[in-house]
Coordinates of N, CA, C and O in Angstrom, one line a residue:
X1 N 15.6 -0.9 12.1 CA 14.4 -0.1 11.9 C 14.5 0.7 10.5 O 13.6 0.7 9.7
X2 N 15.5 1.3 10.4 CA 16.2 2.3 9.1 C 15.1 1.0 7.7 O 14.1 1.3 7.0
X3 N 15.7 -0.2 7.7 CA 15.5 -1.2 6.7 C 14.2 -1.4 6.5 O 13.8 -1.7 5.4
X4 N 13.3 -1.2 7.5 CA 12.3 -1.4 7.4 C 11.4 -0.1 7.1 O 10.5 -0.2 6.3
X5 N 11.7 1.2 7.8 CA 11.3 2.5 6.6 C 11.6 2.2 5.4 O 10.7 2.1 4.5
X6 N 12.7 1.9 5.3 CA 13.6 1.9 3.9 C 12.0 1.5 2.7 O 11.2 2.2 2.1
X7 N 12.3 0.1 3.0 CA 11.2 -0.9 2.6 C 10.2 0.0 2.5 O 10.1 0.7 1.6
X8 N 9.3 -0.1 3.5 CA 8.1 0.8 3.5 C 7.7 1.8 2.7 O 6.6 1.9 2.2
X9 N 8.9 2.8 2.5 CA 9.2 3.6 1.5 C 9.4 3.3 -0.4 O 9.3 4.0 -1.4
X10 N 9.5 2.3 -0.2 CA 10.2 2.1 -1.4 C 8.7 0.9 -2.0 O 8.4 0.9 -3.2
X11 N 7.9 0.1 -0.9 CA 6.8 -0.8 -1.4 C 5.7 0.8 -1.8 O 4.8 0.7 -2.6
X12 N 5.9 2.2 -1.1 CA 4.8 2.9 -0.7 C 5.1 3.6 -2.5 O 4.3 3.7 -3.4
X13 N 6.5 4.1 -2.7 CA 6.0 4.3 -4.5 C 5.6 3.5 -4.7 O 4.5 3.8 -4.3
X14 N 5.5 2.0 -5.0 CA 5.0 1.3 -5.4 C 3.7 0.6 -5.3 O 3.5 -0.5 -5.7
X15 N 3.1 1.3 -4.9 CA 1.5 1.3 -4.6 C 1.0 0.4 -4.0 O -0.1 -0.1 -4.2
X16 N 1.8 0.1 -3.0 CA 1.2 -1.2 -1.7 C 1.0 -0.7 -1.0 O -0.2 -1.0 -0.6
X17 N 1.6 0.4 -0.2 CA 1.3 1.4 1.3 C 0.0 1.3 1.2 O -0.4 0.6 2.1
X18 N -0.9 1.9 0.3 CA -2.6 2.1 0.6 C -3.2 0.8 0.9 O -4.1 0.7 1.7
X19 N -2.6 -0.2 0.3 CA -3.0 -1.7 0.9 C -2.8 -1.7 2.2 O -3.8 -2.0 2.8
X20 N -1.9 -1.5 2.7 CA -0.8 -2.4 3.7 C -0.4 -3.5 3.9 O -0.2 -4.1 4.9
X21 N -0.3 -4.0 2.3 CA 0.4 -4.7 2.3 C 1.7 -4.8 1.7 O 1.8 -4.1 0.8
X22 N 2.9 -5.4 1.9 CA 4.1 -5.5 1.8 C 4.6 -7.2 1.4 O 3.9 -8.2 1.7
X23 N 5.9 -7.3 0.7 CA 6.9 -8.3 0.1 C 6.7 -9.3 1.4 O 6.7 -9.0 2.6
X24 N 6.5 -10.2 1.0 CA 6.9 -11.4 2.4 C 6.5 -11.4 3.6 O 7.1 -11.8 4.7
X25 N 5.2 -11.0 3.3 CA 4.1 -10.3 4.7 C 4.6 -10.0 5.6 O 4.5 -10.5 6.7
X26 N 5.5 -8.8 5.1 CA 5.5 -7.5 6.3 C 4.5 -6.6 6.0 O 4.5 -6.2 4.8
X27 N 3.5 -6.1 6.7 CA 2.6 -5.5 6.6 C 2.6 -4.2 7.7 O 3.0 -4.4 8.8
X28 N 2.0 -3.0 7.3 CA 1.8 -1.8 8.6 C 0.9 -2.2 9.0 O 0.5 -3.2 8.6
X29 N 0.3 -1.4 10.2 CA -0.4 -1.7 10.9 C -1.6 -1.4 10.5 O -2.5 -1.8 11.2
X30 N -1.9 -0.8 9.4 CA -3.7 -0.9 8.9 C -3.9 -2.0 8.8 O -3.0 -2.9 9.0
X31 N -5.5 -2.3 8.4 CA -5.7 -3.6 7.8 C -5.8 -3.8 6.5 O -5.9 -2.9 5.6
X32 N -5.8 -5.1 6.5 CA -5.5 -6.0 5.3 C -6.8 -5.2 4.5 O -7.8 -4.8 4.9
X33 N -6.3 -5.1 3.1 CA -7.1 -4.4 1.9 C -7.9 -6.0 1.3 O -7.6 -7.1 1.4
X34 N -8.9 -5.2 0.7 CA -9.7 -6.4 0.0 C -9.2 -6.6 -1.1 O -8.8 -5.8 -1.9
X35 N -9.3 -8.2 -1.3 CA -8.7 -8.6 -2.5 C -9.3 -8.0 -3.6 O -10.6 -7.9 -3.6
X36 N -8.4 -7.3 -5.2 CA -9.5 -6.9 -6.1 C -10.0 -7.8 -6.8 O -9.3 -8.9 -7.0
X37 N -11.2 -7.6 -7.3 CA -11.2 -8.4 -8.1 C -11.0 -9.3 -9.7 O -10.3 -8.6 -10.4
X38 N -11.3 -10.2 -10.3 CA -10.7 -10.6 -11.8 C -11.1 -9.6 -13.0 O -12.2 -9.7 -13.5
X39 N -10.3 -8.8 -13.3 CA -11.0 -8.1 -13.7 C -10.2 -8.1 -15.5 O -9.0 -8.2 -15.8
X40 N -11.3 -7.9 -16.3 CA -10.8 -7.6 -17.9 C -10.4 -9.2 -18.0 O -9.2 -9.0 -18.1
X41 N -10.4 -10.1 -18.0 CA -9.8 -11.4 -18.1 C -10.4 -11.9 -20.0 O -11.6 -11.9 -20.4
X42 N -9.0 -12.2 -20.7 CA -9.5 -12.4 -22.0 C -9.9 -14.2 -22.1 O -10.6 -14.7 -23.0
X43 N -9.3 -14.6 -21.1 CA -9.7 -15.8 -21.5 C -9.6 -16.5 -20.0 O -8.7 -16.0 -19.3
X44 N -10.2 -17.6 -19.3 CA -10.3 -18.3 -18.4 C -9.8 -20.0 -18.9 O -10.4 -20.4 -19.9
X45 N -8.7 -21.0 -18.2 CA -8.6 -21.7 -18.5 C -8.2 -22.6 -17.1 O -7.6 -22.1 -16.2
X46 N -8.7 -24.0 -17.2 CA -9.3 -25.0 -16.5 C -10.0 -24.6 -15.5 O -9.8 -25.0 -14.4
X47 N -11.4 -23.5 -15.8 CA -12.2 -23.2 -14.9 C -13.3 -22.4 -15.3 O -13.1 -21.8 -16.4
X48 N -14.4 -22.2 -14.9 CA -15.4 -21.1 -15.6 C -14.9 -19.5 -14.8 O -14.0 -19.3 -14.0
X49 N -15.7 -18.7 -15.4 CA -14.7 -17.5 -14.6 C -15.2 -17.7 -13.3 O -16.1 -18.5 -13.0
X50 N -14.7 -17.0 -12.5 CA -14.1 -17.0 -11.1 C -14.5 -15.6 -10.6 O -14.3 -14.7 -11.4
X51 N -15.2 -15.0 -8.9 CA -15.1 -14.2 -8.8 C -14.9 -13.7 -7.5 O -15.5 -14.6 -6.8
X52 N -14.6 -13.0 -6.9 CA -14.0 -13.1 -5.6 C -14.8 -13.5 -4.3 O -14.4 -14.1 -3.4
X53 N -16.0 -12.9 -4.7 CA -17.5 -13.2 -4.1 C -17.4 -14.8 -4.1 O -17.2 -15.5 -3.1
X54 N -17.4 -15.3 -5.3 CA -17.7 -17.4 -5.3 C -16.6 -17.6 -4.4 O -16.9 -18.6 -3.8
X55 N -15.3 -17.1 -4.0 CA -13.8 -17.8 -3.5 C -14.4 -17.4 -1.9 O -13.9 -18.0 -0.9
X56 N -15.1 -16.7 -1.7 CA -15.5 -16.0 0.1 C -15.3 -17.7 1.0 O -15.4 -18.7 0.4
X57 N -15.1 -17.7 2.0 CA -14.2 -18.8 2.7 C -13.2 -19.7 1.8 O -13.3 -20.9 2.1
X58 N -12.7 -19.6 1.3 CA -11.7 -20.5 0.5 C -10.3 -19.2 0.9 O -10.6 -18.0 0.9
X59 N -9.2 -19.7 1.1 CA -8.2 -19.4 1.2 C -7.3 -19.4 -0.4 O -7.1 -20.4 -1.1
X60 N -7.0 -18.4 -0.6 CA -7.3 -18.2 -2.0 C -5.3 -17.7 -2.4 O -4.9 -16.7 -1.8
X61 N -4.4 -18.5 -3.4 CA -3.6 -17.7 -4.2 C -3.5 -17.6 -5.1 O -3.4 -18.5 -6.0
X62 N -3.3 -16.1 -5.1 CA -3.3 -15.4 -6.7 C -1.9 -15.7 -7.0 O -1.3 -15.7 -6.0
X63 N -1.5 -15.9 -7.8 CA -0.2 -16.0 -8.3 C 0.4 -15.5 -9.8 O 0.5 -16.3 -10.8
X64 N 0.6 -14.2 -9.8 CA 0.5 -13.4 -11.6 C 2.2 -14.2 -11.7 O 3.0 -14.2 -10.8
X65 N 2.4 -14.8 -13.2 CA 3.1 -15.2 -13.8 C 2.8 -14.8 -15.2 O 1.6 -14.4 -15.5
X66 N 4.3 -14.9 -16.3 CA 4.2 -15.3 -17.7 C 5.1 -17.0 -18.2 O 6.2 -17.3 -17.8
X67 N 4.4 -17.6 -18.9 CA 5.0 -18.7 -19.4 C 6.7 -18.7 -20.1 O 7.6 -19.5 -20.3
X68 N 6.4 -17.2 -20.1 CA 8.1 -17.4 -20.7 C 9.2 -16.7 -19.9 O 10.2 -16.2 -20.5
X69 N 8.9 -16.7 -18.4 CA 9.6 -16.0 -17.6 C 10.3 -17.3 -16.8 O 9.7 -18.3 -16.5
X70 N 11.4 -16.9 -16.7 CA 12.5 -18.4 -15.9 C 12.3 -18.5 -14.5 O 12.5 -19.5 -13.9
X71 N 11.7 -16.9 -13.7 CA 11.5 -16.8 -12.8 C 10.2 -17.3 -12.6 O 10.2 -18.4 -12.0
X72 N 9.2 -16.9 -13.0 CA 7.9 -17.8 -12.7 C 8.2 -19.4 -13.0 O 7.7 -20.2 -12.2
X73 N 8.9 -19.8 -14.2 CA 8.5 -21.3 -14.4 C 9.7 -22.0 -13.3 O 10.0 -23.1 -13.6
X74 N 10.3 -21.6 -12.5 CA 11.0 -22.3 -11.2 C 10.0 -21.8 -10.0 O 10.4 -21.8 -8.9
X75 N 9.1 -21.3 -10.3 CA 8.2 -21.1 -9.0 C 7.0 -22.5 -9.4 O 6.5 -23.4 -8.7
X76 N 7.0 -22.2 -10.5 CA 6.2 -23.5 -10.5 C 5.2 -24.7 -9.7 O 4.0 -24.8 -9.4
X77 N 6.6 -25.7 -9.4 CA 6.6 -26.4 -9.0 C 5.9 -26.7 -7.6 O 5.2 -27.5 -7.1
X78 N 6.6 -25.4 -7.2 CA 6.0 -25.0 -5.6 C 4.3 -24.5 -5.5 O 3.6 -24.9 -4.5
X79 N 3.9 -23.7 -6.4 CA 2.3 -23.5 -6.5 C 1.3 -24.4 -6.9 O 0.2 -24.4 -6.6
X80 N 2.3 -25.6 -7.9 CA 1.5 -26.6 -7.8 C 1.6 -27.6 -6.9 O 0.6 -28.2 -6.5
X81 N 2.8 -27.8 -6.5 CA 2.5 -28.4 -5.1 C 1.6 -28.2 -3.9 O 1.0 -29.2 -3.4
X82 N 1.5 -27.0 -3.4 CA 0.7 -26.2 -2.7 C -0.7 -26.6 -3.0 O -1.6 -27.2 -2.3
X83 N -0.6 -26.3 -4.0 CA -2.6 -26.5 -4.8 C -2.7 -28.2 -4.5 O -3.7 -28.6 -3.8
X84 N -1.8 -29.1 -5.1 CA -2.2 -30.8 -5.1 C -2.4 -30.7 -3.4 O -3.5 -31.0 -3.1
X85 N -1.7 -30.4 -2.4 CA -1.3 -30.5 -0.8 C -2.8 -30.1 -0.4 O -3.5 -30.9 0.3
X86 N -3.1 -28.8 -0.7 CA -3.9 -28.0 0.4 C -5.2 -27.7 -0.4 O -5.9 -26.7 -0.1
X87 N -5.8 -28.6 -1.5 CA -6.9 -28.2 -1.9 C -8.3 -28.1 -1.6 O -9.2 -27.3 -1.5
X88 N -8.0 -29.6 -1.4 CA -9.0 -30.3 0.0 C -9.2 -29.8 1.1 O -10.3 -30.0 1.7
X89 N -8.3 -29.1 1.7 CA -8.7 -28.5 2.8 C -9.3 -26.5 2.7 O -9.5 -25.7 3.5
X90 N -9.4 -26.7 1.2 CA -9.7 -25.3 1.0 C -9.3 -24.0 0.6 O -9.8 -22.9 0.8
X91 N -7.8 -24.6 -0.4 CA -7.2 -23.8 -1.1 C -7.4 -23.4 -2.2 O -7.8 -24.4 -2.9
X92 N -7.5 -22.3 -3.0 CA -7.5 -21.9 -4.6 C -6.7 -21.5 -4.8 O -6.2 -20.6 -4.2
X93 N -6.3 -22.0 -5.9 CA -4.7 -21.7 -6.4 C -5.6 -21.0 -8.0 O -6.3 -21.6 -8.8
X94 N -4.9 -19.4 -8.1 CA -5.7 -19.1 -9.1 C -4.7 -18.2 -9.9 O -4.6 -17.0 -9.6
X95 N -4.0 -18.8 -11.0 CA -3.0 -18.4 -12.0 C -3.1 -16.8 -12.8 O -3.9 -17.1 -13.6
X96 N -2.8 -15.9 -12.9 CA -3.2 -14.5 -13.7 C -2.0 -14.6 -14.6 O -0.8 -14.2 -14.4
X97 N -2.6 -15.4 -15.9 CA -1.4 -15.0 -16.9 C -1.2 -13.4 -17.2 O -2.2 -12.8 -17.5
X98 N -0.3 -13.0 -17.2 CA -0.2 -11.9 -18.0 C 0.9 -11.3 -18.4 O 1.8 -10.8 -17.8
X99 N 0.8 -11.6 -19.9 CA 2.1 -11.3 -21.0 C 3.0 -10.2 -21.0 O 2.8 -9.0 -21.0
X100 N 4.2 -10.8 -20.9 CA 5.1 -9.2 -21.4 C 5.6 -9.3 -22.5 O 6.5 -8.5 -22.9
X101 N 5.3 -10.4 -23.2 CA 5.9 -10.2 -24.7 C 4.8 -10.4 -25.4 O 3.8 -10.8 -24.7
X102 N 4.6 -10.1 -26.7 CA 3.4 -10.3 -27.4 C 2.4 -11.4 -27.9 O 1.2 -11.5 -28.1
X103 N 4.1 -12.4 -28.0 CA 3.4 -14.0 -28.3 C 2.9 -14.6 -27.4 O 2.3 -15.6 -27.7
X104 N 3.0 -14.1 -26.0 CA 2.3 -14.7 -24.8 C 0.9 -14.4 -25.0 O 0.0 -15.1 -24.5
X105 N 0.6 -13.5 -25.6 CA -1.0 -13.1 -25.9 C -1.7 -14.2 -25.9 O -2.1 -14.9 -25.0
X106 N -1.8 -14.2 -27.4 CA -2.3 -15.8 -27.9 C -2.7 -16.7 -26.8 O -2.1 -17.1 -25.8
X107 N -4.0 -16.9 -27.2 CA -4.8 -18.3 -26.2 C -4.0 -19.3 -26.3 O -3.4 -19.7 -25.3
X108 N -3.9 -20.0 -27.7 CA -3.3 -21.3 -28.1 C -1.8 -21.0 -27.4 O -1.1 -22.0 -27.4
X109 N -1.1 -20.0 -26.9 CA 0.3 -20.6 -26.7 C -0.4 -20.7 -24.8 O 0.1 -21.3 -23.9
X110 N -1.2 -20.1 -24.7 CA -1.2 -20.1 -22.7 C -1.5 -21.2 -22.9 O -0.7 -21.9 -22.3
X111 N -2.3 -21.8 -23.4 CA -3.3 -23.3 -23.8 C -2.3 -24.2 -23.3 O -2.1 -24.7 -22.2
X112 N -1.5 -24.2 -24.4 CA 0.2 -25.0 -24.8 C 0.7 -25.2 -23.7 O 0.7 -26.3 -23.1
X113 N 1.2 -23.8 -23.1 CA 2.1 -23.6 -21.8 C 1.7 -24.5 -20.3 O 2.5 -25.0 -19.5
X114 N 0.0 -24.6 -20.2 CA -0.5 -25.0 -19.1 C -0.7 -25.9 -19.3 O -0.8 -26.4 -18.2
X115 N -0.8 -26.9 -20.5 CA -0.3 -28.3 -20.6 C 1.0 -29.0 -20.1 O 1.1 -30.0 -19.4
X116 N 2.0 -28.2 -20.8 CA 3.0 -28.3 -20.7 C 3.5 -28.6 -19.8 O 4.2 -29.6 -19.7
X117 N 3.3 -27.3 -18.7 CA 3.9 -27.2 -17.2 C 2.6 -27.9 -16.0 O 2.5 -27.6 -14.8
X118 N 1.7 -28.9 -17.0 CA 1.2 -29.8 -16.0 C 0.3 -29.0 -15.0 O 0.4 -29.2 -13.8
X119 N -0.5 -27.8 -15.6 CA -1.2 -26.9 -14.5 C -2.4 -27.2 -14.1 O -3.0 -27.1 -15.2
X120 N -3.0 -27.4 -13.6 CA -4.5 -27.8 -13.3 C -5.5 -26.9 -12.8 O -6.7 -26.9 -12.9
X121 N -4.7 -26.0 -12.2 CA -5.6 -25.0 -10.7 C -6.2 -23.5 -12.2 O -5.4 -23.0 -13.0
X122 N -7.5 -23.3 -12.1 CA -7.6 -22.1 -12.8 C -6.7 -21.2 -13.4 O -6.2 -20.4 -12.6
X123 N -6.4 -20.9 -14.8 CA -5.6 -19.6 -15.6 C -6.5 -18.5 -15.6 O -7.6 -18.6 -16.3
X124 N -6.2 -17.2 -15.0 CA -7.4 -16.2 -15.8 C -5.8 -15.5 -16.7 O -4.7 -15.2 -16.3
X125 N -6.4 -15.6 -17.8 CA -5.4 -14.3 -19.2 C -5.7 -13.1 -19.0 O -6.8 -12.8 -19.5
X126 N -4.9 -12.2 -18.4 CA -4.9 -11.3 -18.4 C -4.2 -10.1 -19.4 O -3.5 -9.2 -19.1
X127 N -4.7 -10.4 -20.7 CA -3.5 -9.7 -21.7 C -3.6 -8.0 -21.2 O -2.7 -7.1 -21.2
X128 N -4.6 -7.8 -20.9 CA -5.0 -6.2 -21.0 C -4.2 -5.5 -19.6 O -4.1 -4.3 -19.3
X129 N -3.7 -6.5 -18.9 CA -3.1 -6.0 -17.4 C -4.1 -5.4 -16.5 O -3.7 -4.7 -15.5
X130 N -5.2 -5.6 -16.7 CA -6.9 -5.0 -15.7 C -6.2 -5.9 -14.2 O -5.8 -5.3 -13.2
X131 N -6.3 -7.6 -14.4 CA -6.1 -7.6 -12.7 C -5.2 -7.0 -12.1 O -5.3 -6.3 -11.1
X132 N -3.9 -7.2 -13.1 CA -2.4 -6.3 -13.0 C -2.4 -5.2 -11.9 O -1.7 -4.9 -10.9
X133 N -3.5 -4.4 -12.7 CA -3.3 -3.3 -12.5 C -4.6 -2.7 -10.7 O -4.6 -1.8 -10.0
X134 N -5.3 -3.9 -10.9 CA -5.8 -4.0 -9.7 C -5.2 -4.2 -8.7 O -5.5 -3.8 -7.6
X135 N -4.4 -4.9 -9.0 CA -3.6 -5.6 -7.7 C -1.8 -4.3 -7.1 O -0.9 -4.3 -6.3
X136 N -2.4 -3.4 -8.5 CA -0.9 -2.7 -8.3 C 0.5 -3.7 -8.2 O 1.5 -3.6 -7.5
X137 N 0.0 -4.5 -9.1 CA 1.4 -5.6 -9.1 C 2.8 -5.0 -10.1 O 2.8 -4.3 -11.1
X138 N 3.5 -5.4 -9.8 CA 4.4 -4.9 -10.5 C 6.2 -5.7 -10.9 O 7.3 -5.1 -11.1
X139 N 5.8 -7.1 -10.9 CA 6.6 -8.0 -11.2 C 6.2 -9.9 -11.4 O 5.2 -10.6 -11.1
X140 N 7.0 -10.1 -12.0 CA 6.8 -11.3 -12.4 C 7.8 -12.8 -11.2 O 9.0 -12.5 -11.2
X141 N 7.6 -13.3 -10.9 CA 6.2 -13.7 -10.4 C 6.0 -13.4 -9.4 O 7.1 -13.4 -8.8
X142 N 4.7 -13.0 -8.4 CA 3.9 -12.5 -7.2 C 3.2 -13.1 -7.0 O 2.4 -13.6 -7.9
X143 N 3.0 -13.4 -5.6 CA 2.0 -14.3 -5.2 C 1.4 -13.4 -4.1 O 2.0 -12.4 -3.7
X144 N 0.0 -13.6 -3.8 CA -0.8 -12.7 -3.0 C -1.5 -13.8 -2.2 O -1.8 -14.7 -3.0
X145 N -1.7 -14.1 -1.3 CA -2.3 -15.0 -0.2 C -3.9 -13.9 0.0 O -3.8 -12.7 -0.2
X146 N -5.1 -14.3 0.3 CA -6.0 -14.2 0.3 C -6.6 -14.9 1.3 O -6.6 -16.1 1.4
X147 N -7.2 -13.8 2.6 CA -8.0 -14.8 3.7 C -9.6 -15.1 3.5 O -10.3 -14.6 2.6
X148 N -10.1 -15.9 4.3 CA -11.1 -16.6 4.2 C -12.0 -15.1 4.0 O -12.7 -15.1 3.0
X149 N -12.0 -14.2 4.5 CA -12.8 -13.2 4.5 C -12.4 -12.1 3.3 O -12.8 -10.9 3.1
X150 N -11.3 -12.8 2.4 CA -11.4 -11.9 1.0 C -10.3 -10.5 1.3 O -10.1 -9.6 0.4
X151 N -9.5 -10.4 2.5 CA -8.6 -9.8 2.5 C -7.3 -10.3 1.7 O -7.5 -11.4 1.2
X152 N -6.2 -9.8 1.6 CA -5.1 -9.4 0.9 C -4.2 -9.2 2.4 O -4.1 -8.1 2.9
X153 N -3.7 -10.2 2.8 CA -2.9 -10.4 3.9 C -1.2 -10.7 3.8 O -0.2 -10.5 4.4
X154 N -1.4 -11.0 2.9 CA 0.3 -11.6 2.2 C 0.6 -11.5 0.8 O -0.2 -11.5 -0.1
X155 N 1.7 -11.3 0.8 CA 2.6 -11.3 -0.7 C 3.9 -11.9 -0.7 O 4.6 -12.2 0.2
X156 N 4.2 -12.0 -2.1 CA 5.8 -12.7 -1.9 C 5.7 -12.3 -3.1 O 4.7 -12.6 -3.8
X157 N 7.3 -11.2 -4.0 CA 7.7 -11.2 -5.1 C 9.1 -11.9 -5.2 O 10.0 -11.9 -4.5
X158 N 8.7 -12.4 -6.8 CA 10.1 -13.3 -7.1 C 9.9 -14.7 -6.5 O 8.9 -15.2 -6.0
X159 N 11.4 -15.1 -6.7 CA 11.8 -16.5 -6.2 C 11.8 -16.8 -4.8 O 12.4 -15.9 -4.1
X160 N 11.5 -17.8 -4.1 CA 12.3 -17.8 -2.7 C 11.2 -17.9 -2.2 O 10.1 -18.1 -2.7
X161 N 11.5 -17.8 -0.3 CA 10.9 -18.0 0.6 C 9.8 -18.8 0.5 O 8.8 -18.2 1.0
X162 N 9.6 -20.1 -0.1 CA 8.7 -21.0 -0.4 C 8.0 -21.5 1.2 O 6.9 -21.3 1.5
X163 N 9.2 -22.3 2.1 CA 9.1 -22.4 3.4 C 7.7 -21.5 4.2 O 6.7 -21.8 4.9
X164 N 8.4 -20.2 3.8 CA 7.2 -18.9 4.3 C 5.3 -18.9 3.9 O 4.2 -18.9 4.5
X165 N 6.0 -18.9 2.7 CA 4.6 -18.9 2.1 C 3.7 -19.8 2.5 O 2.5 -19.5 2.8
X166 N 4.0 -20.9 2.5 CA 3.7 -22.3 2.9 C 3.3 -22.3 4.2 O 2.2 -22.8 4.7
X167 N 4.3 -21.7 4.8 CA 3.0 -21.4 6.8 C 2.5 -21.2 7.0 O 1.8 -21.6 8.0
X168 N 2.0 -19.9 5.9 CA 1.3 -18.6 5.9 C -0.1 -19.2 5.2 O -1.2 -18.8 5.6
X169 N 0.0 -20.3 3.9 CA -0.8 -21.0 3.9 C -1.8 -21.7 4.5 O -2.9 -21.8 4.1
X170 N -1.3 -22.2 5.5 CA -1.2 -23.3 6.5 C -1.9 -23.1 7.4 O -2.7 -23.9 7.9
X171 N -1.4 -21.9 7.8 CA -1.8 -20.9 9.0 C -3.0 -20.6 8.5 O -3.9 -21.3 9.0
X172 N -3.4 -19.7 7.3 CA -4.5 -18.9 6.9 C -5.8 -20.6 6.9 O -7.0 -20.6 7.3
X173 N -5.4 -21.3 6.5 CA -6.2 -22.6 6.1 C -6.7 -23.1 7.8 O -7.6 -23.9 7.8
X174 N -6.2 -22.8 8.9 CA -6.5 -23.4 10.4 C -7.3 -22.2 10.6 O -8.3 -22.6 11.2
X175 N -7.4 -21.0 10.5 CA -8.3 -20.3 10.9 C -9.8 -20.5 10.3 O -10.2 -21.0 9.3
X176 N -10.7 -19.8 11.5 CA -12.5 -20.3 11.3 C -12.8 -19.3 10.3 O -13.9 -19.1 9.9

């Protein structure tokens, strides 16, 4: 119990508590916050913009990355997997670049990047940190699961617990 105050305490500086949402969907007992939405986006890539309203029944992840982070590009694989696996049945896989170095700015290098790393599912650029800062995110890379009704039910920061997420997907994608 101590571990899980602990946590609670420690997601609650961190500006999740008012959500209630938490790392690896542990969540309090409020409900799920609504997803924010795309907001300040400098540039939209493999997609027209996007807005939370158009994703309403689609089971939706956000996933904030930068191209030159080692941690996001070993998450990779697994987001694109997810998106090829579960699109068809009603997933959005929806990328929020947003830079921590300066050369990430630049369109032509996100351009580059999402060639590169074989991306297909929607980029929104977020140089200005507006979704960032919507979402009270505060690490590279995070994933936010989104239910059919536009809540903010799950998260995952960093590497790992792919297995999880993937249930959680799975799960959220069998509900009406």
């Amino acid at each position: 119990m101590f571990k899980k105050a602990l946590l609670i305490s420690v997601l609650a500086g961190a500006g999740l508590a008012a959500s209630g949402v938490f790392t690896s969907g542990v969540s309090a007992a409020t409900a799920p916050a609504a997803a924010p939405e795309f907001s300040g986006i400098n540039q939209w890539h493999n997609s027209a913009p996007l807005t939370q309203q158009q994703l309403r029944g689609k089971v939706v992840l956000v996933d904030f990355w930068t191209f030159d982070c080692i941690n996001c590009i070993r998450t990779l694989p697994y987001v694109k997997s997810w998106y090829e696996k579960y699109k068809d049945q009603g997933l959005v896989v929806v990328g929020v670049h947003t830079p921590e170095y300066p050369f990430e700015r630049k369109n032509e290098n996100v351009a580059a990047a999402i060639k590169r790393f074989g991306i297909t599912y929607p980029v929104a650029q977020d140089n200005q940190y507006s979704t960032w800062r919507a979402y009270n995110n505060q690490y590279w890379p995070a994933a936010y699961l989104i239910d059919k009704q536009g809540r903010v039910v799950y998260t995952h920061f960093g590497e790992g617990n792919y297995d999880v997420t993937e249930a959680k997907i799975k799960e959220l994608l069998a509900q009406k």
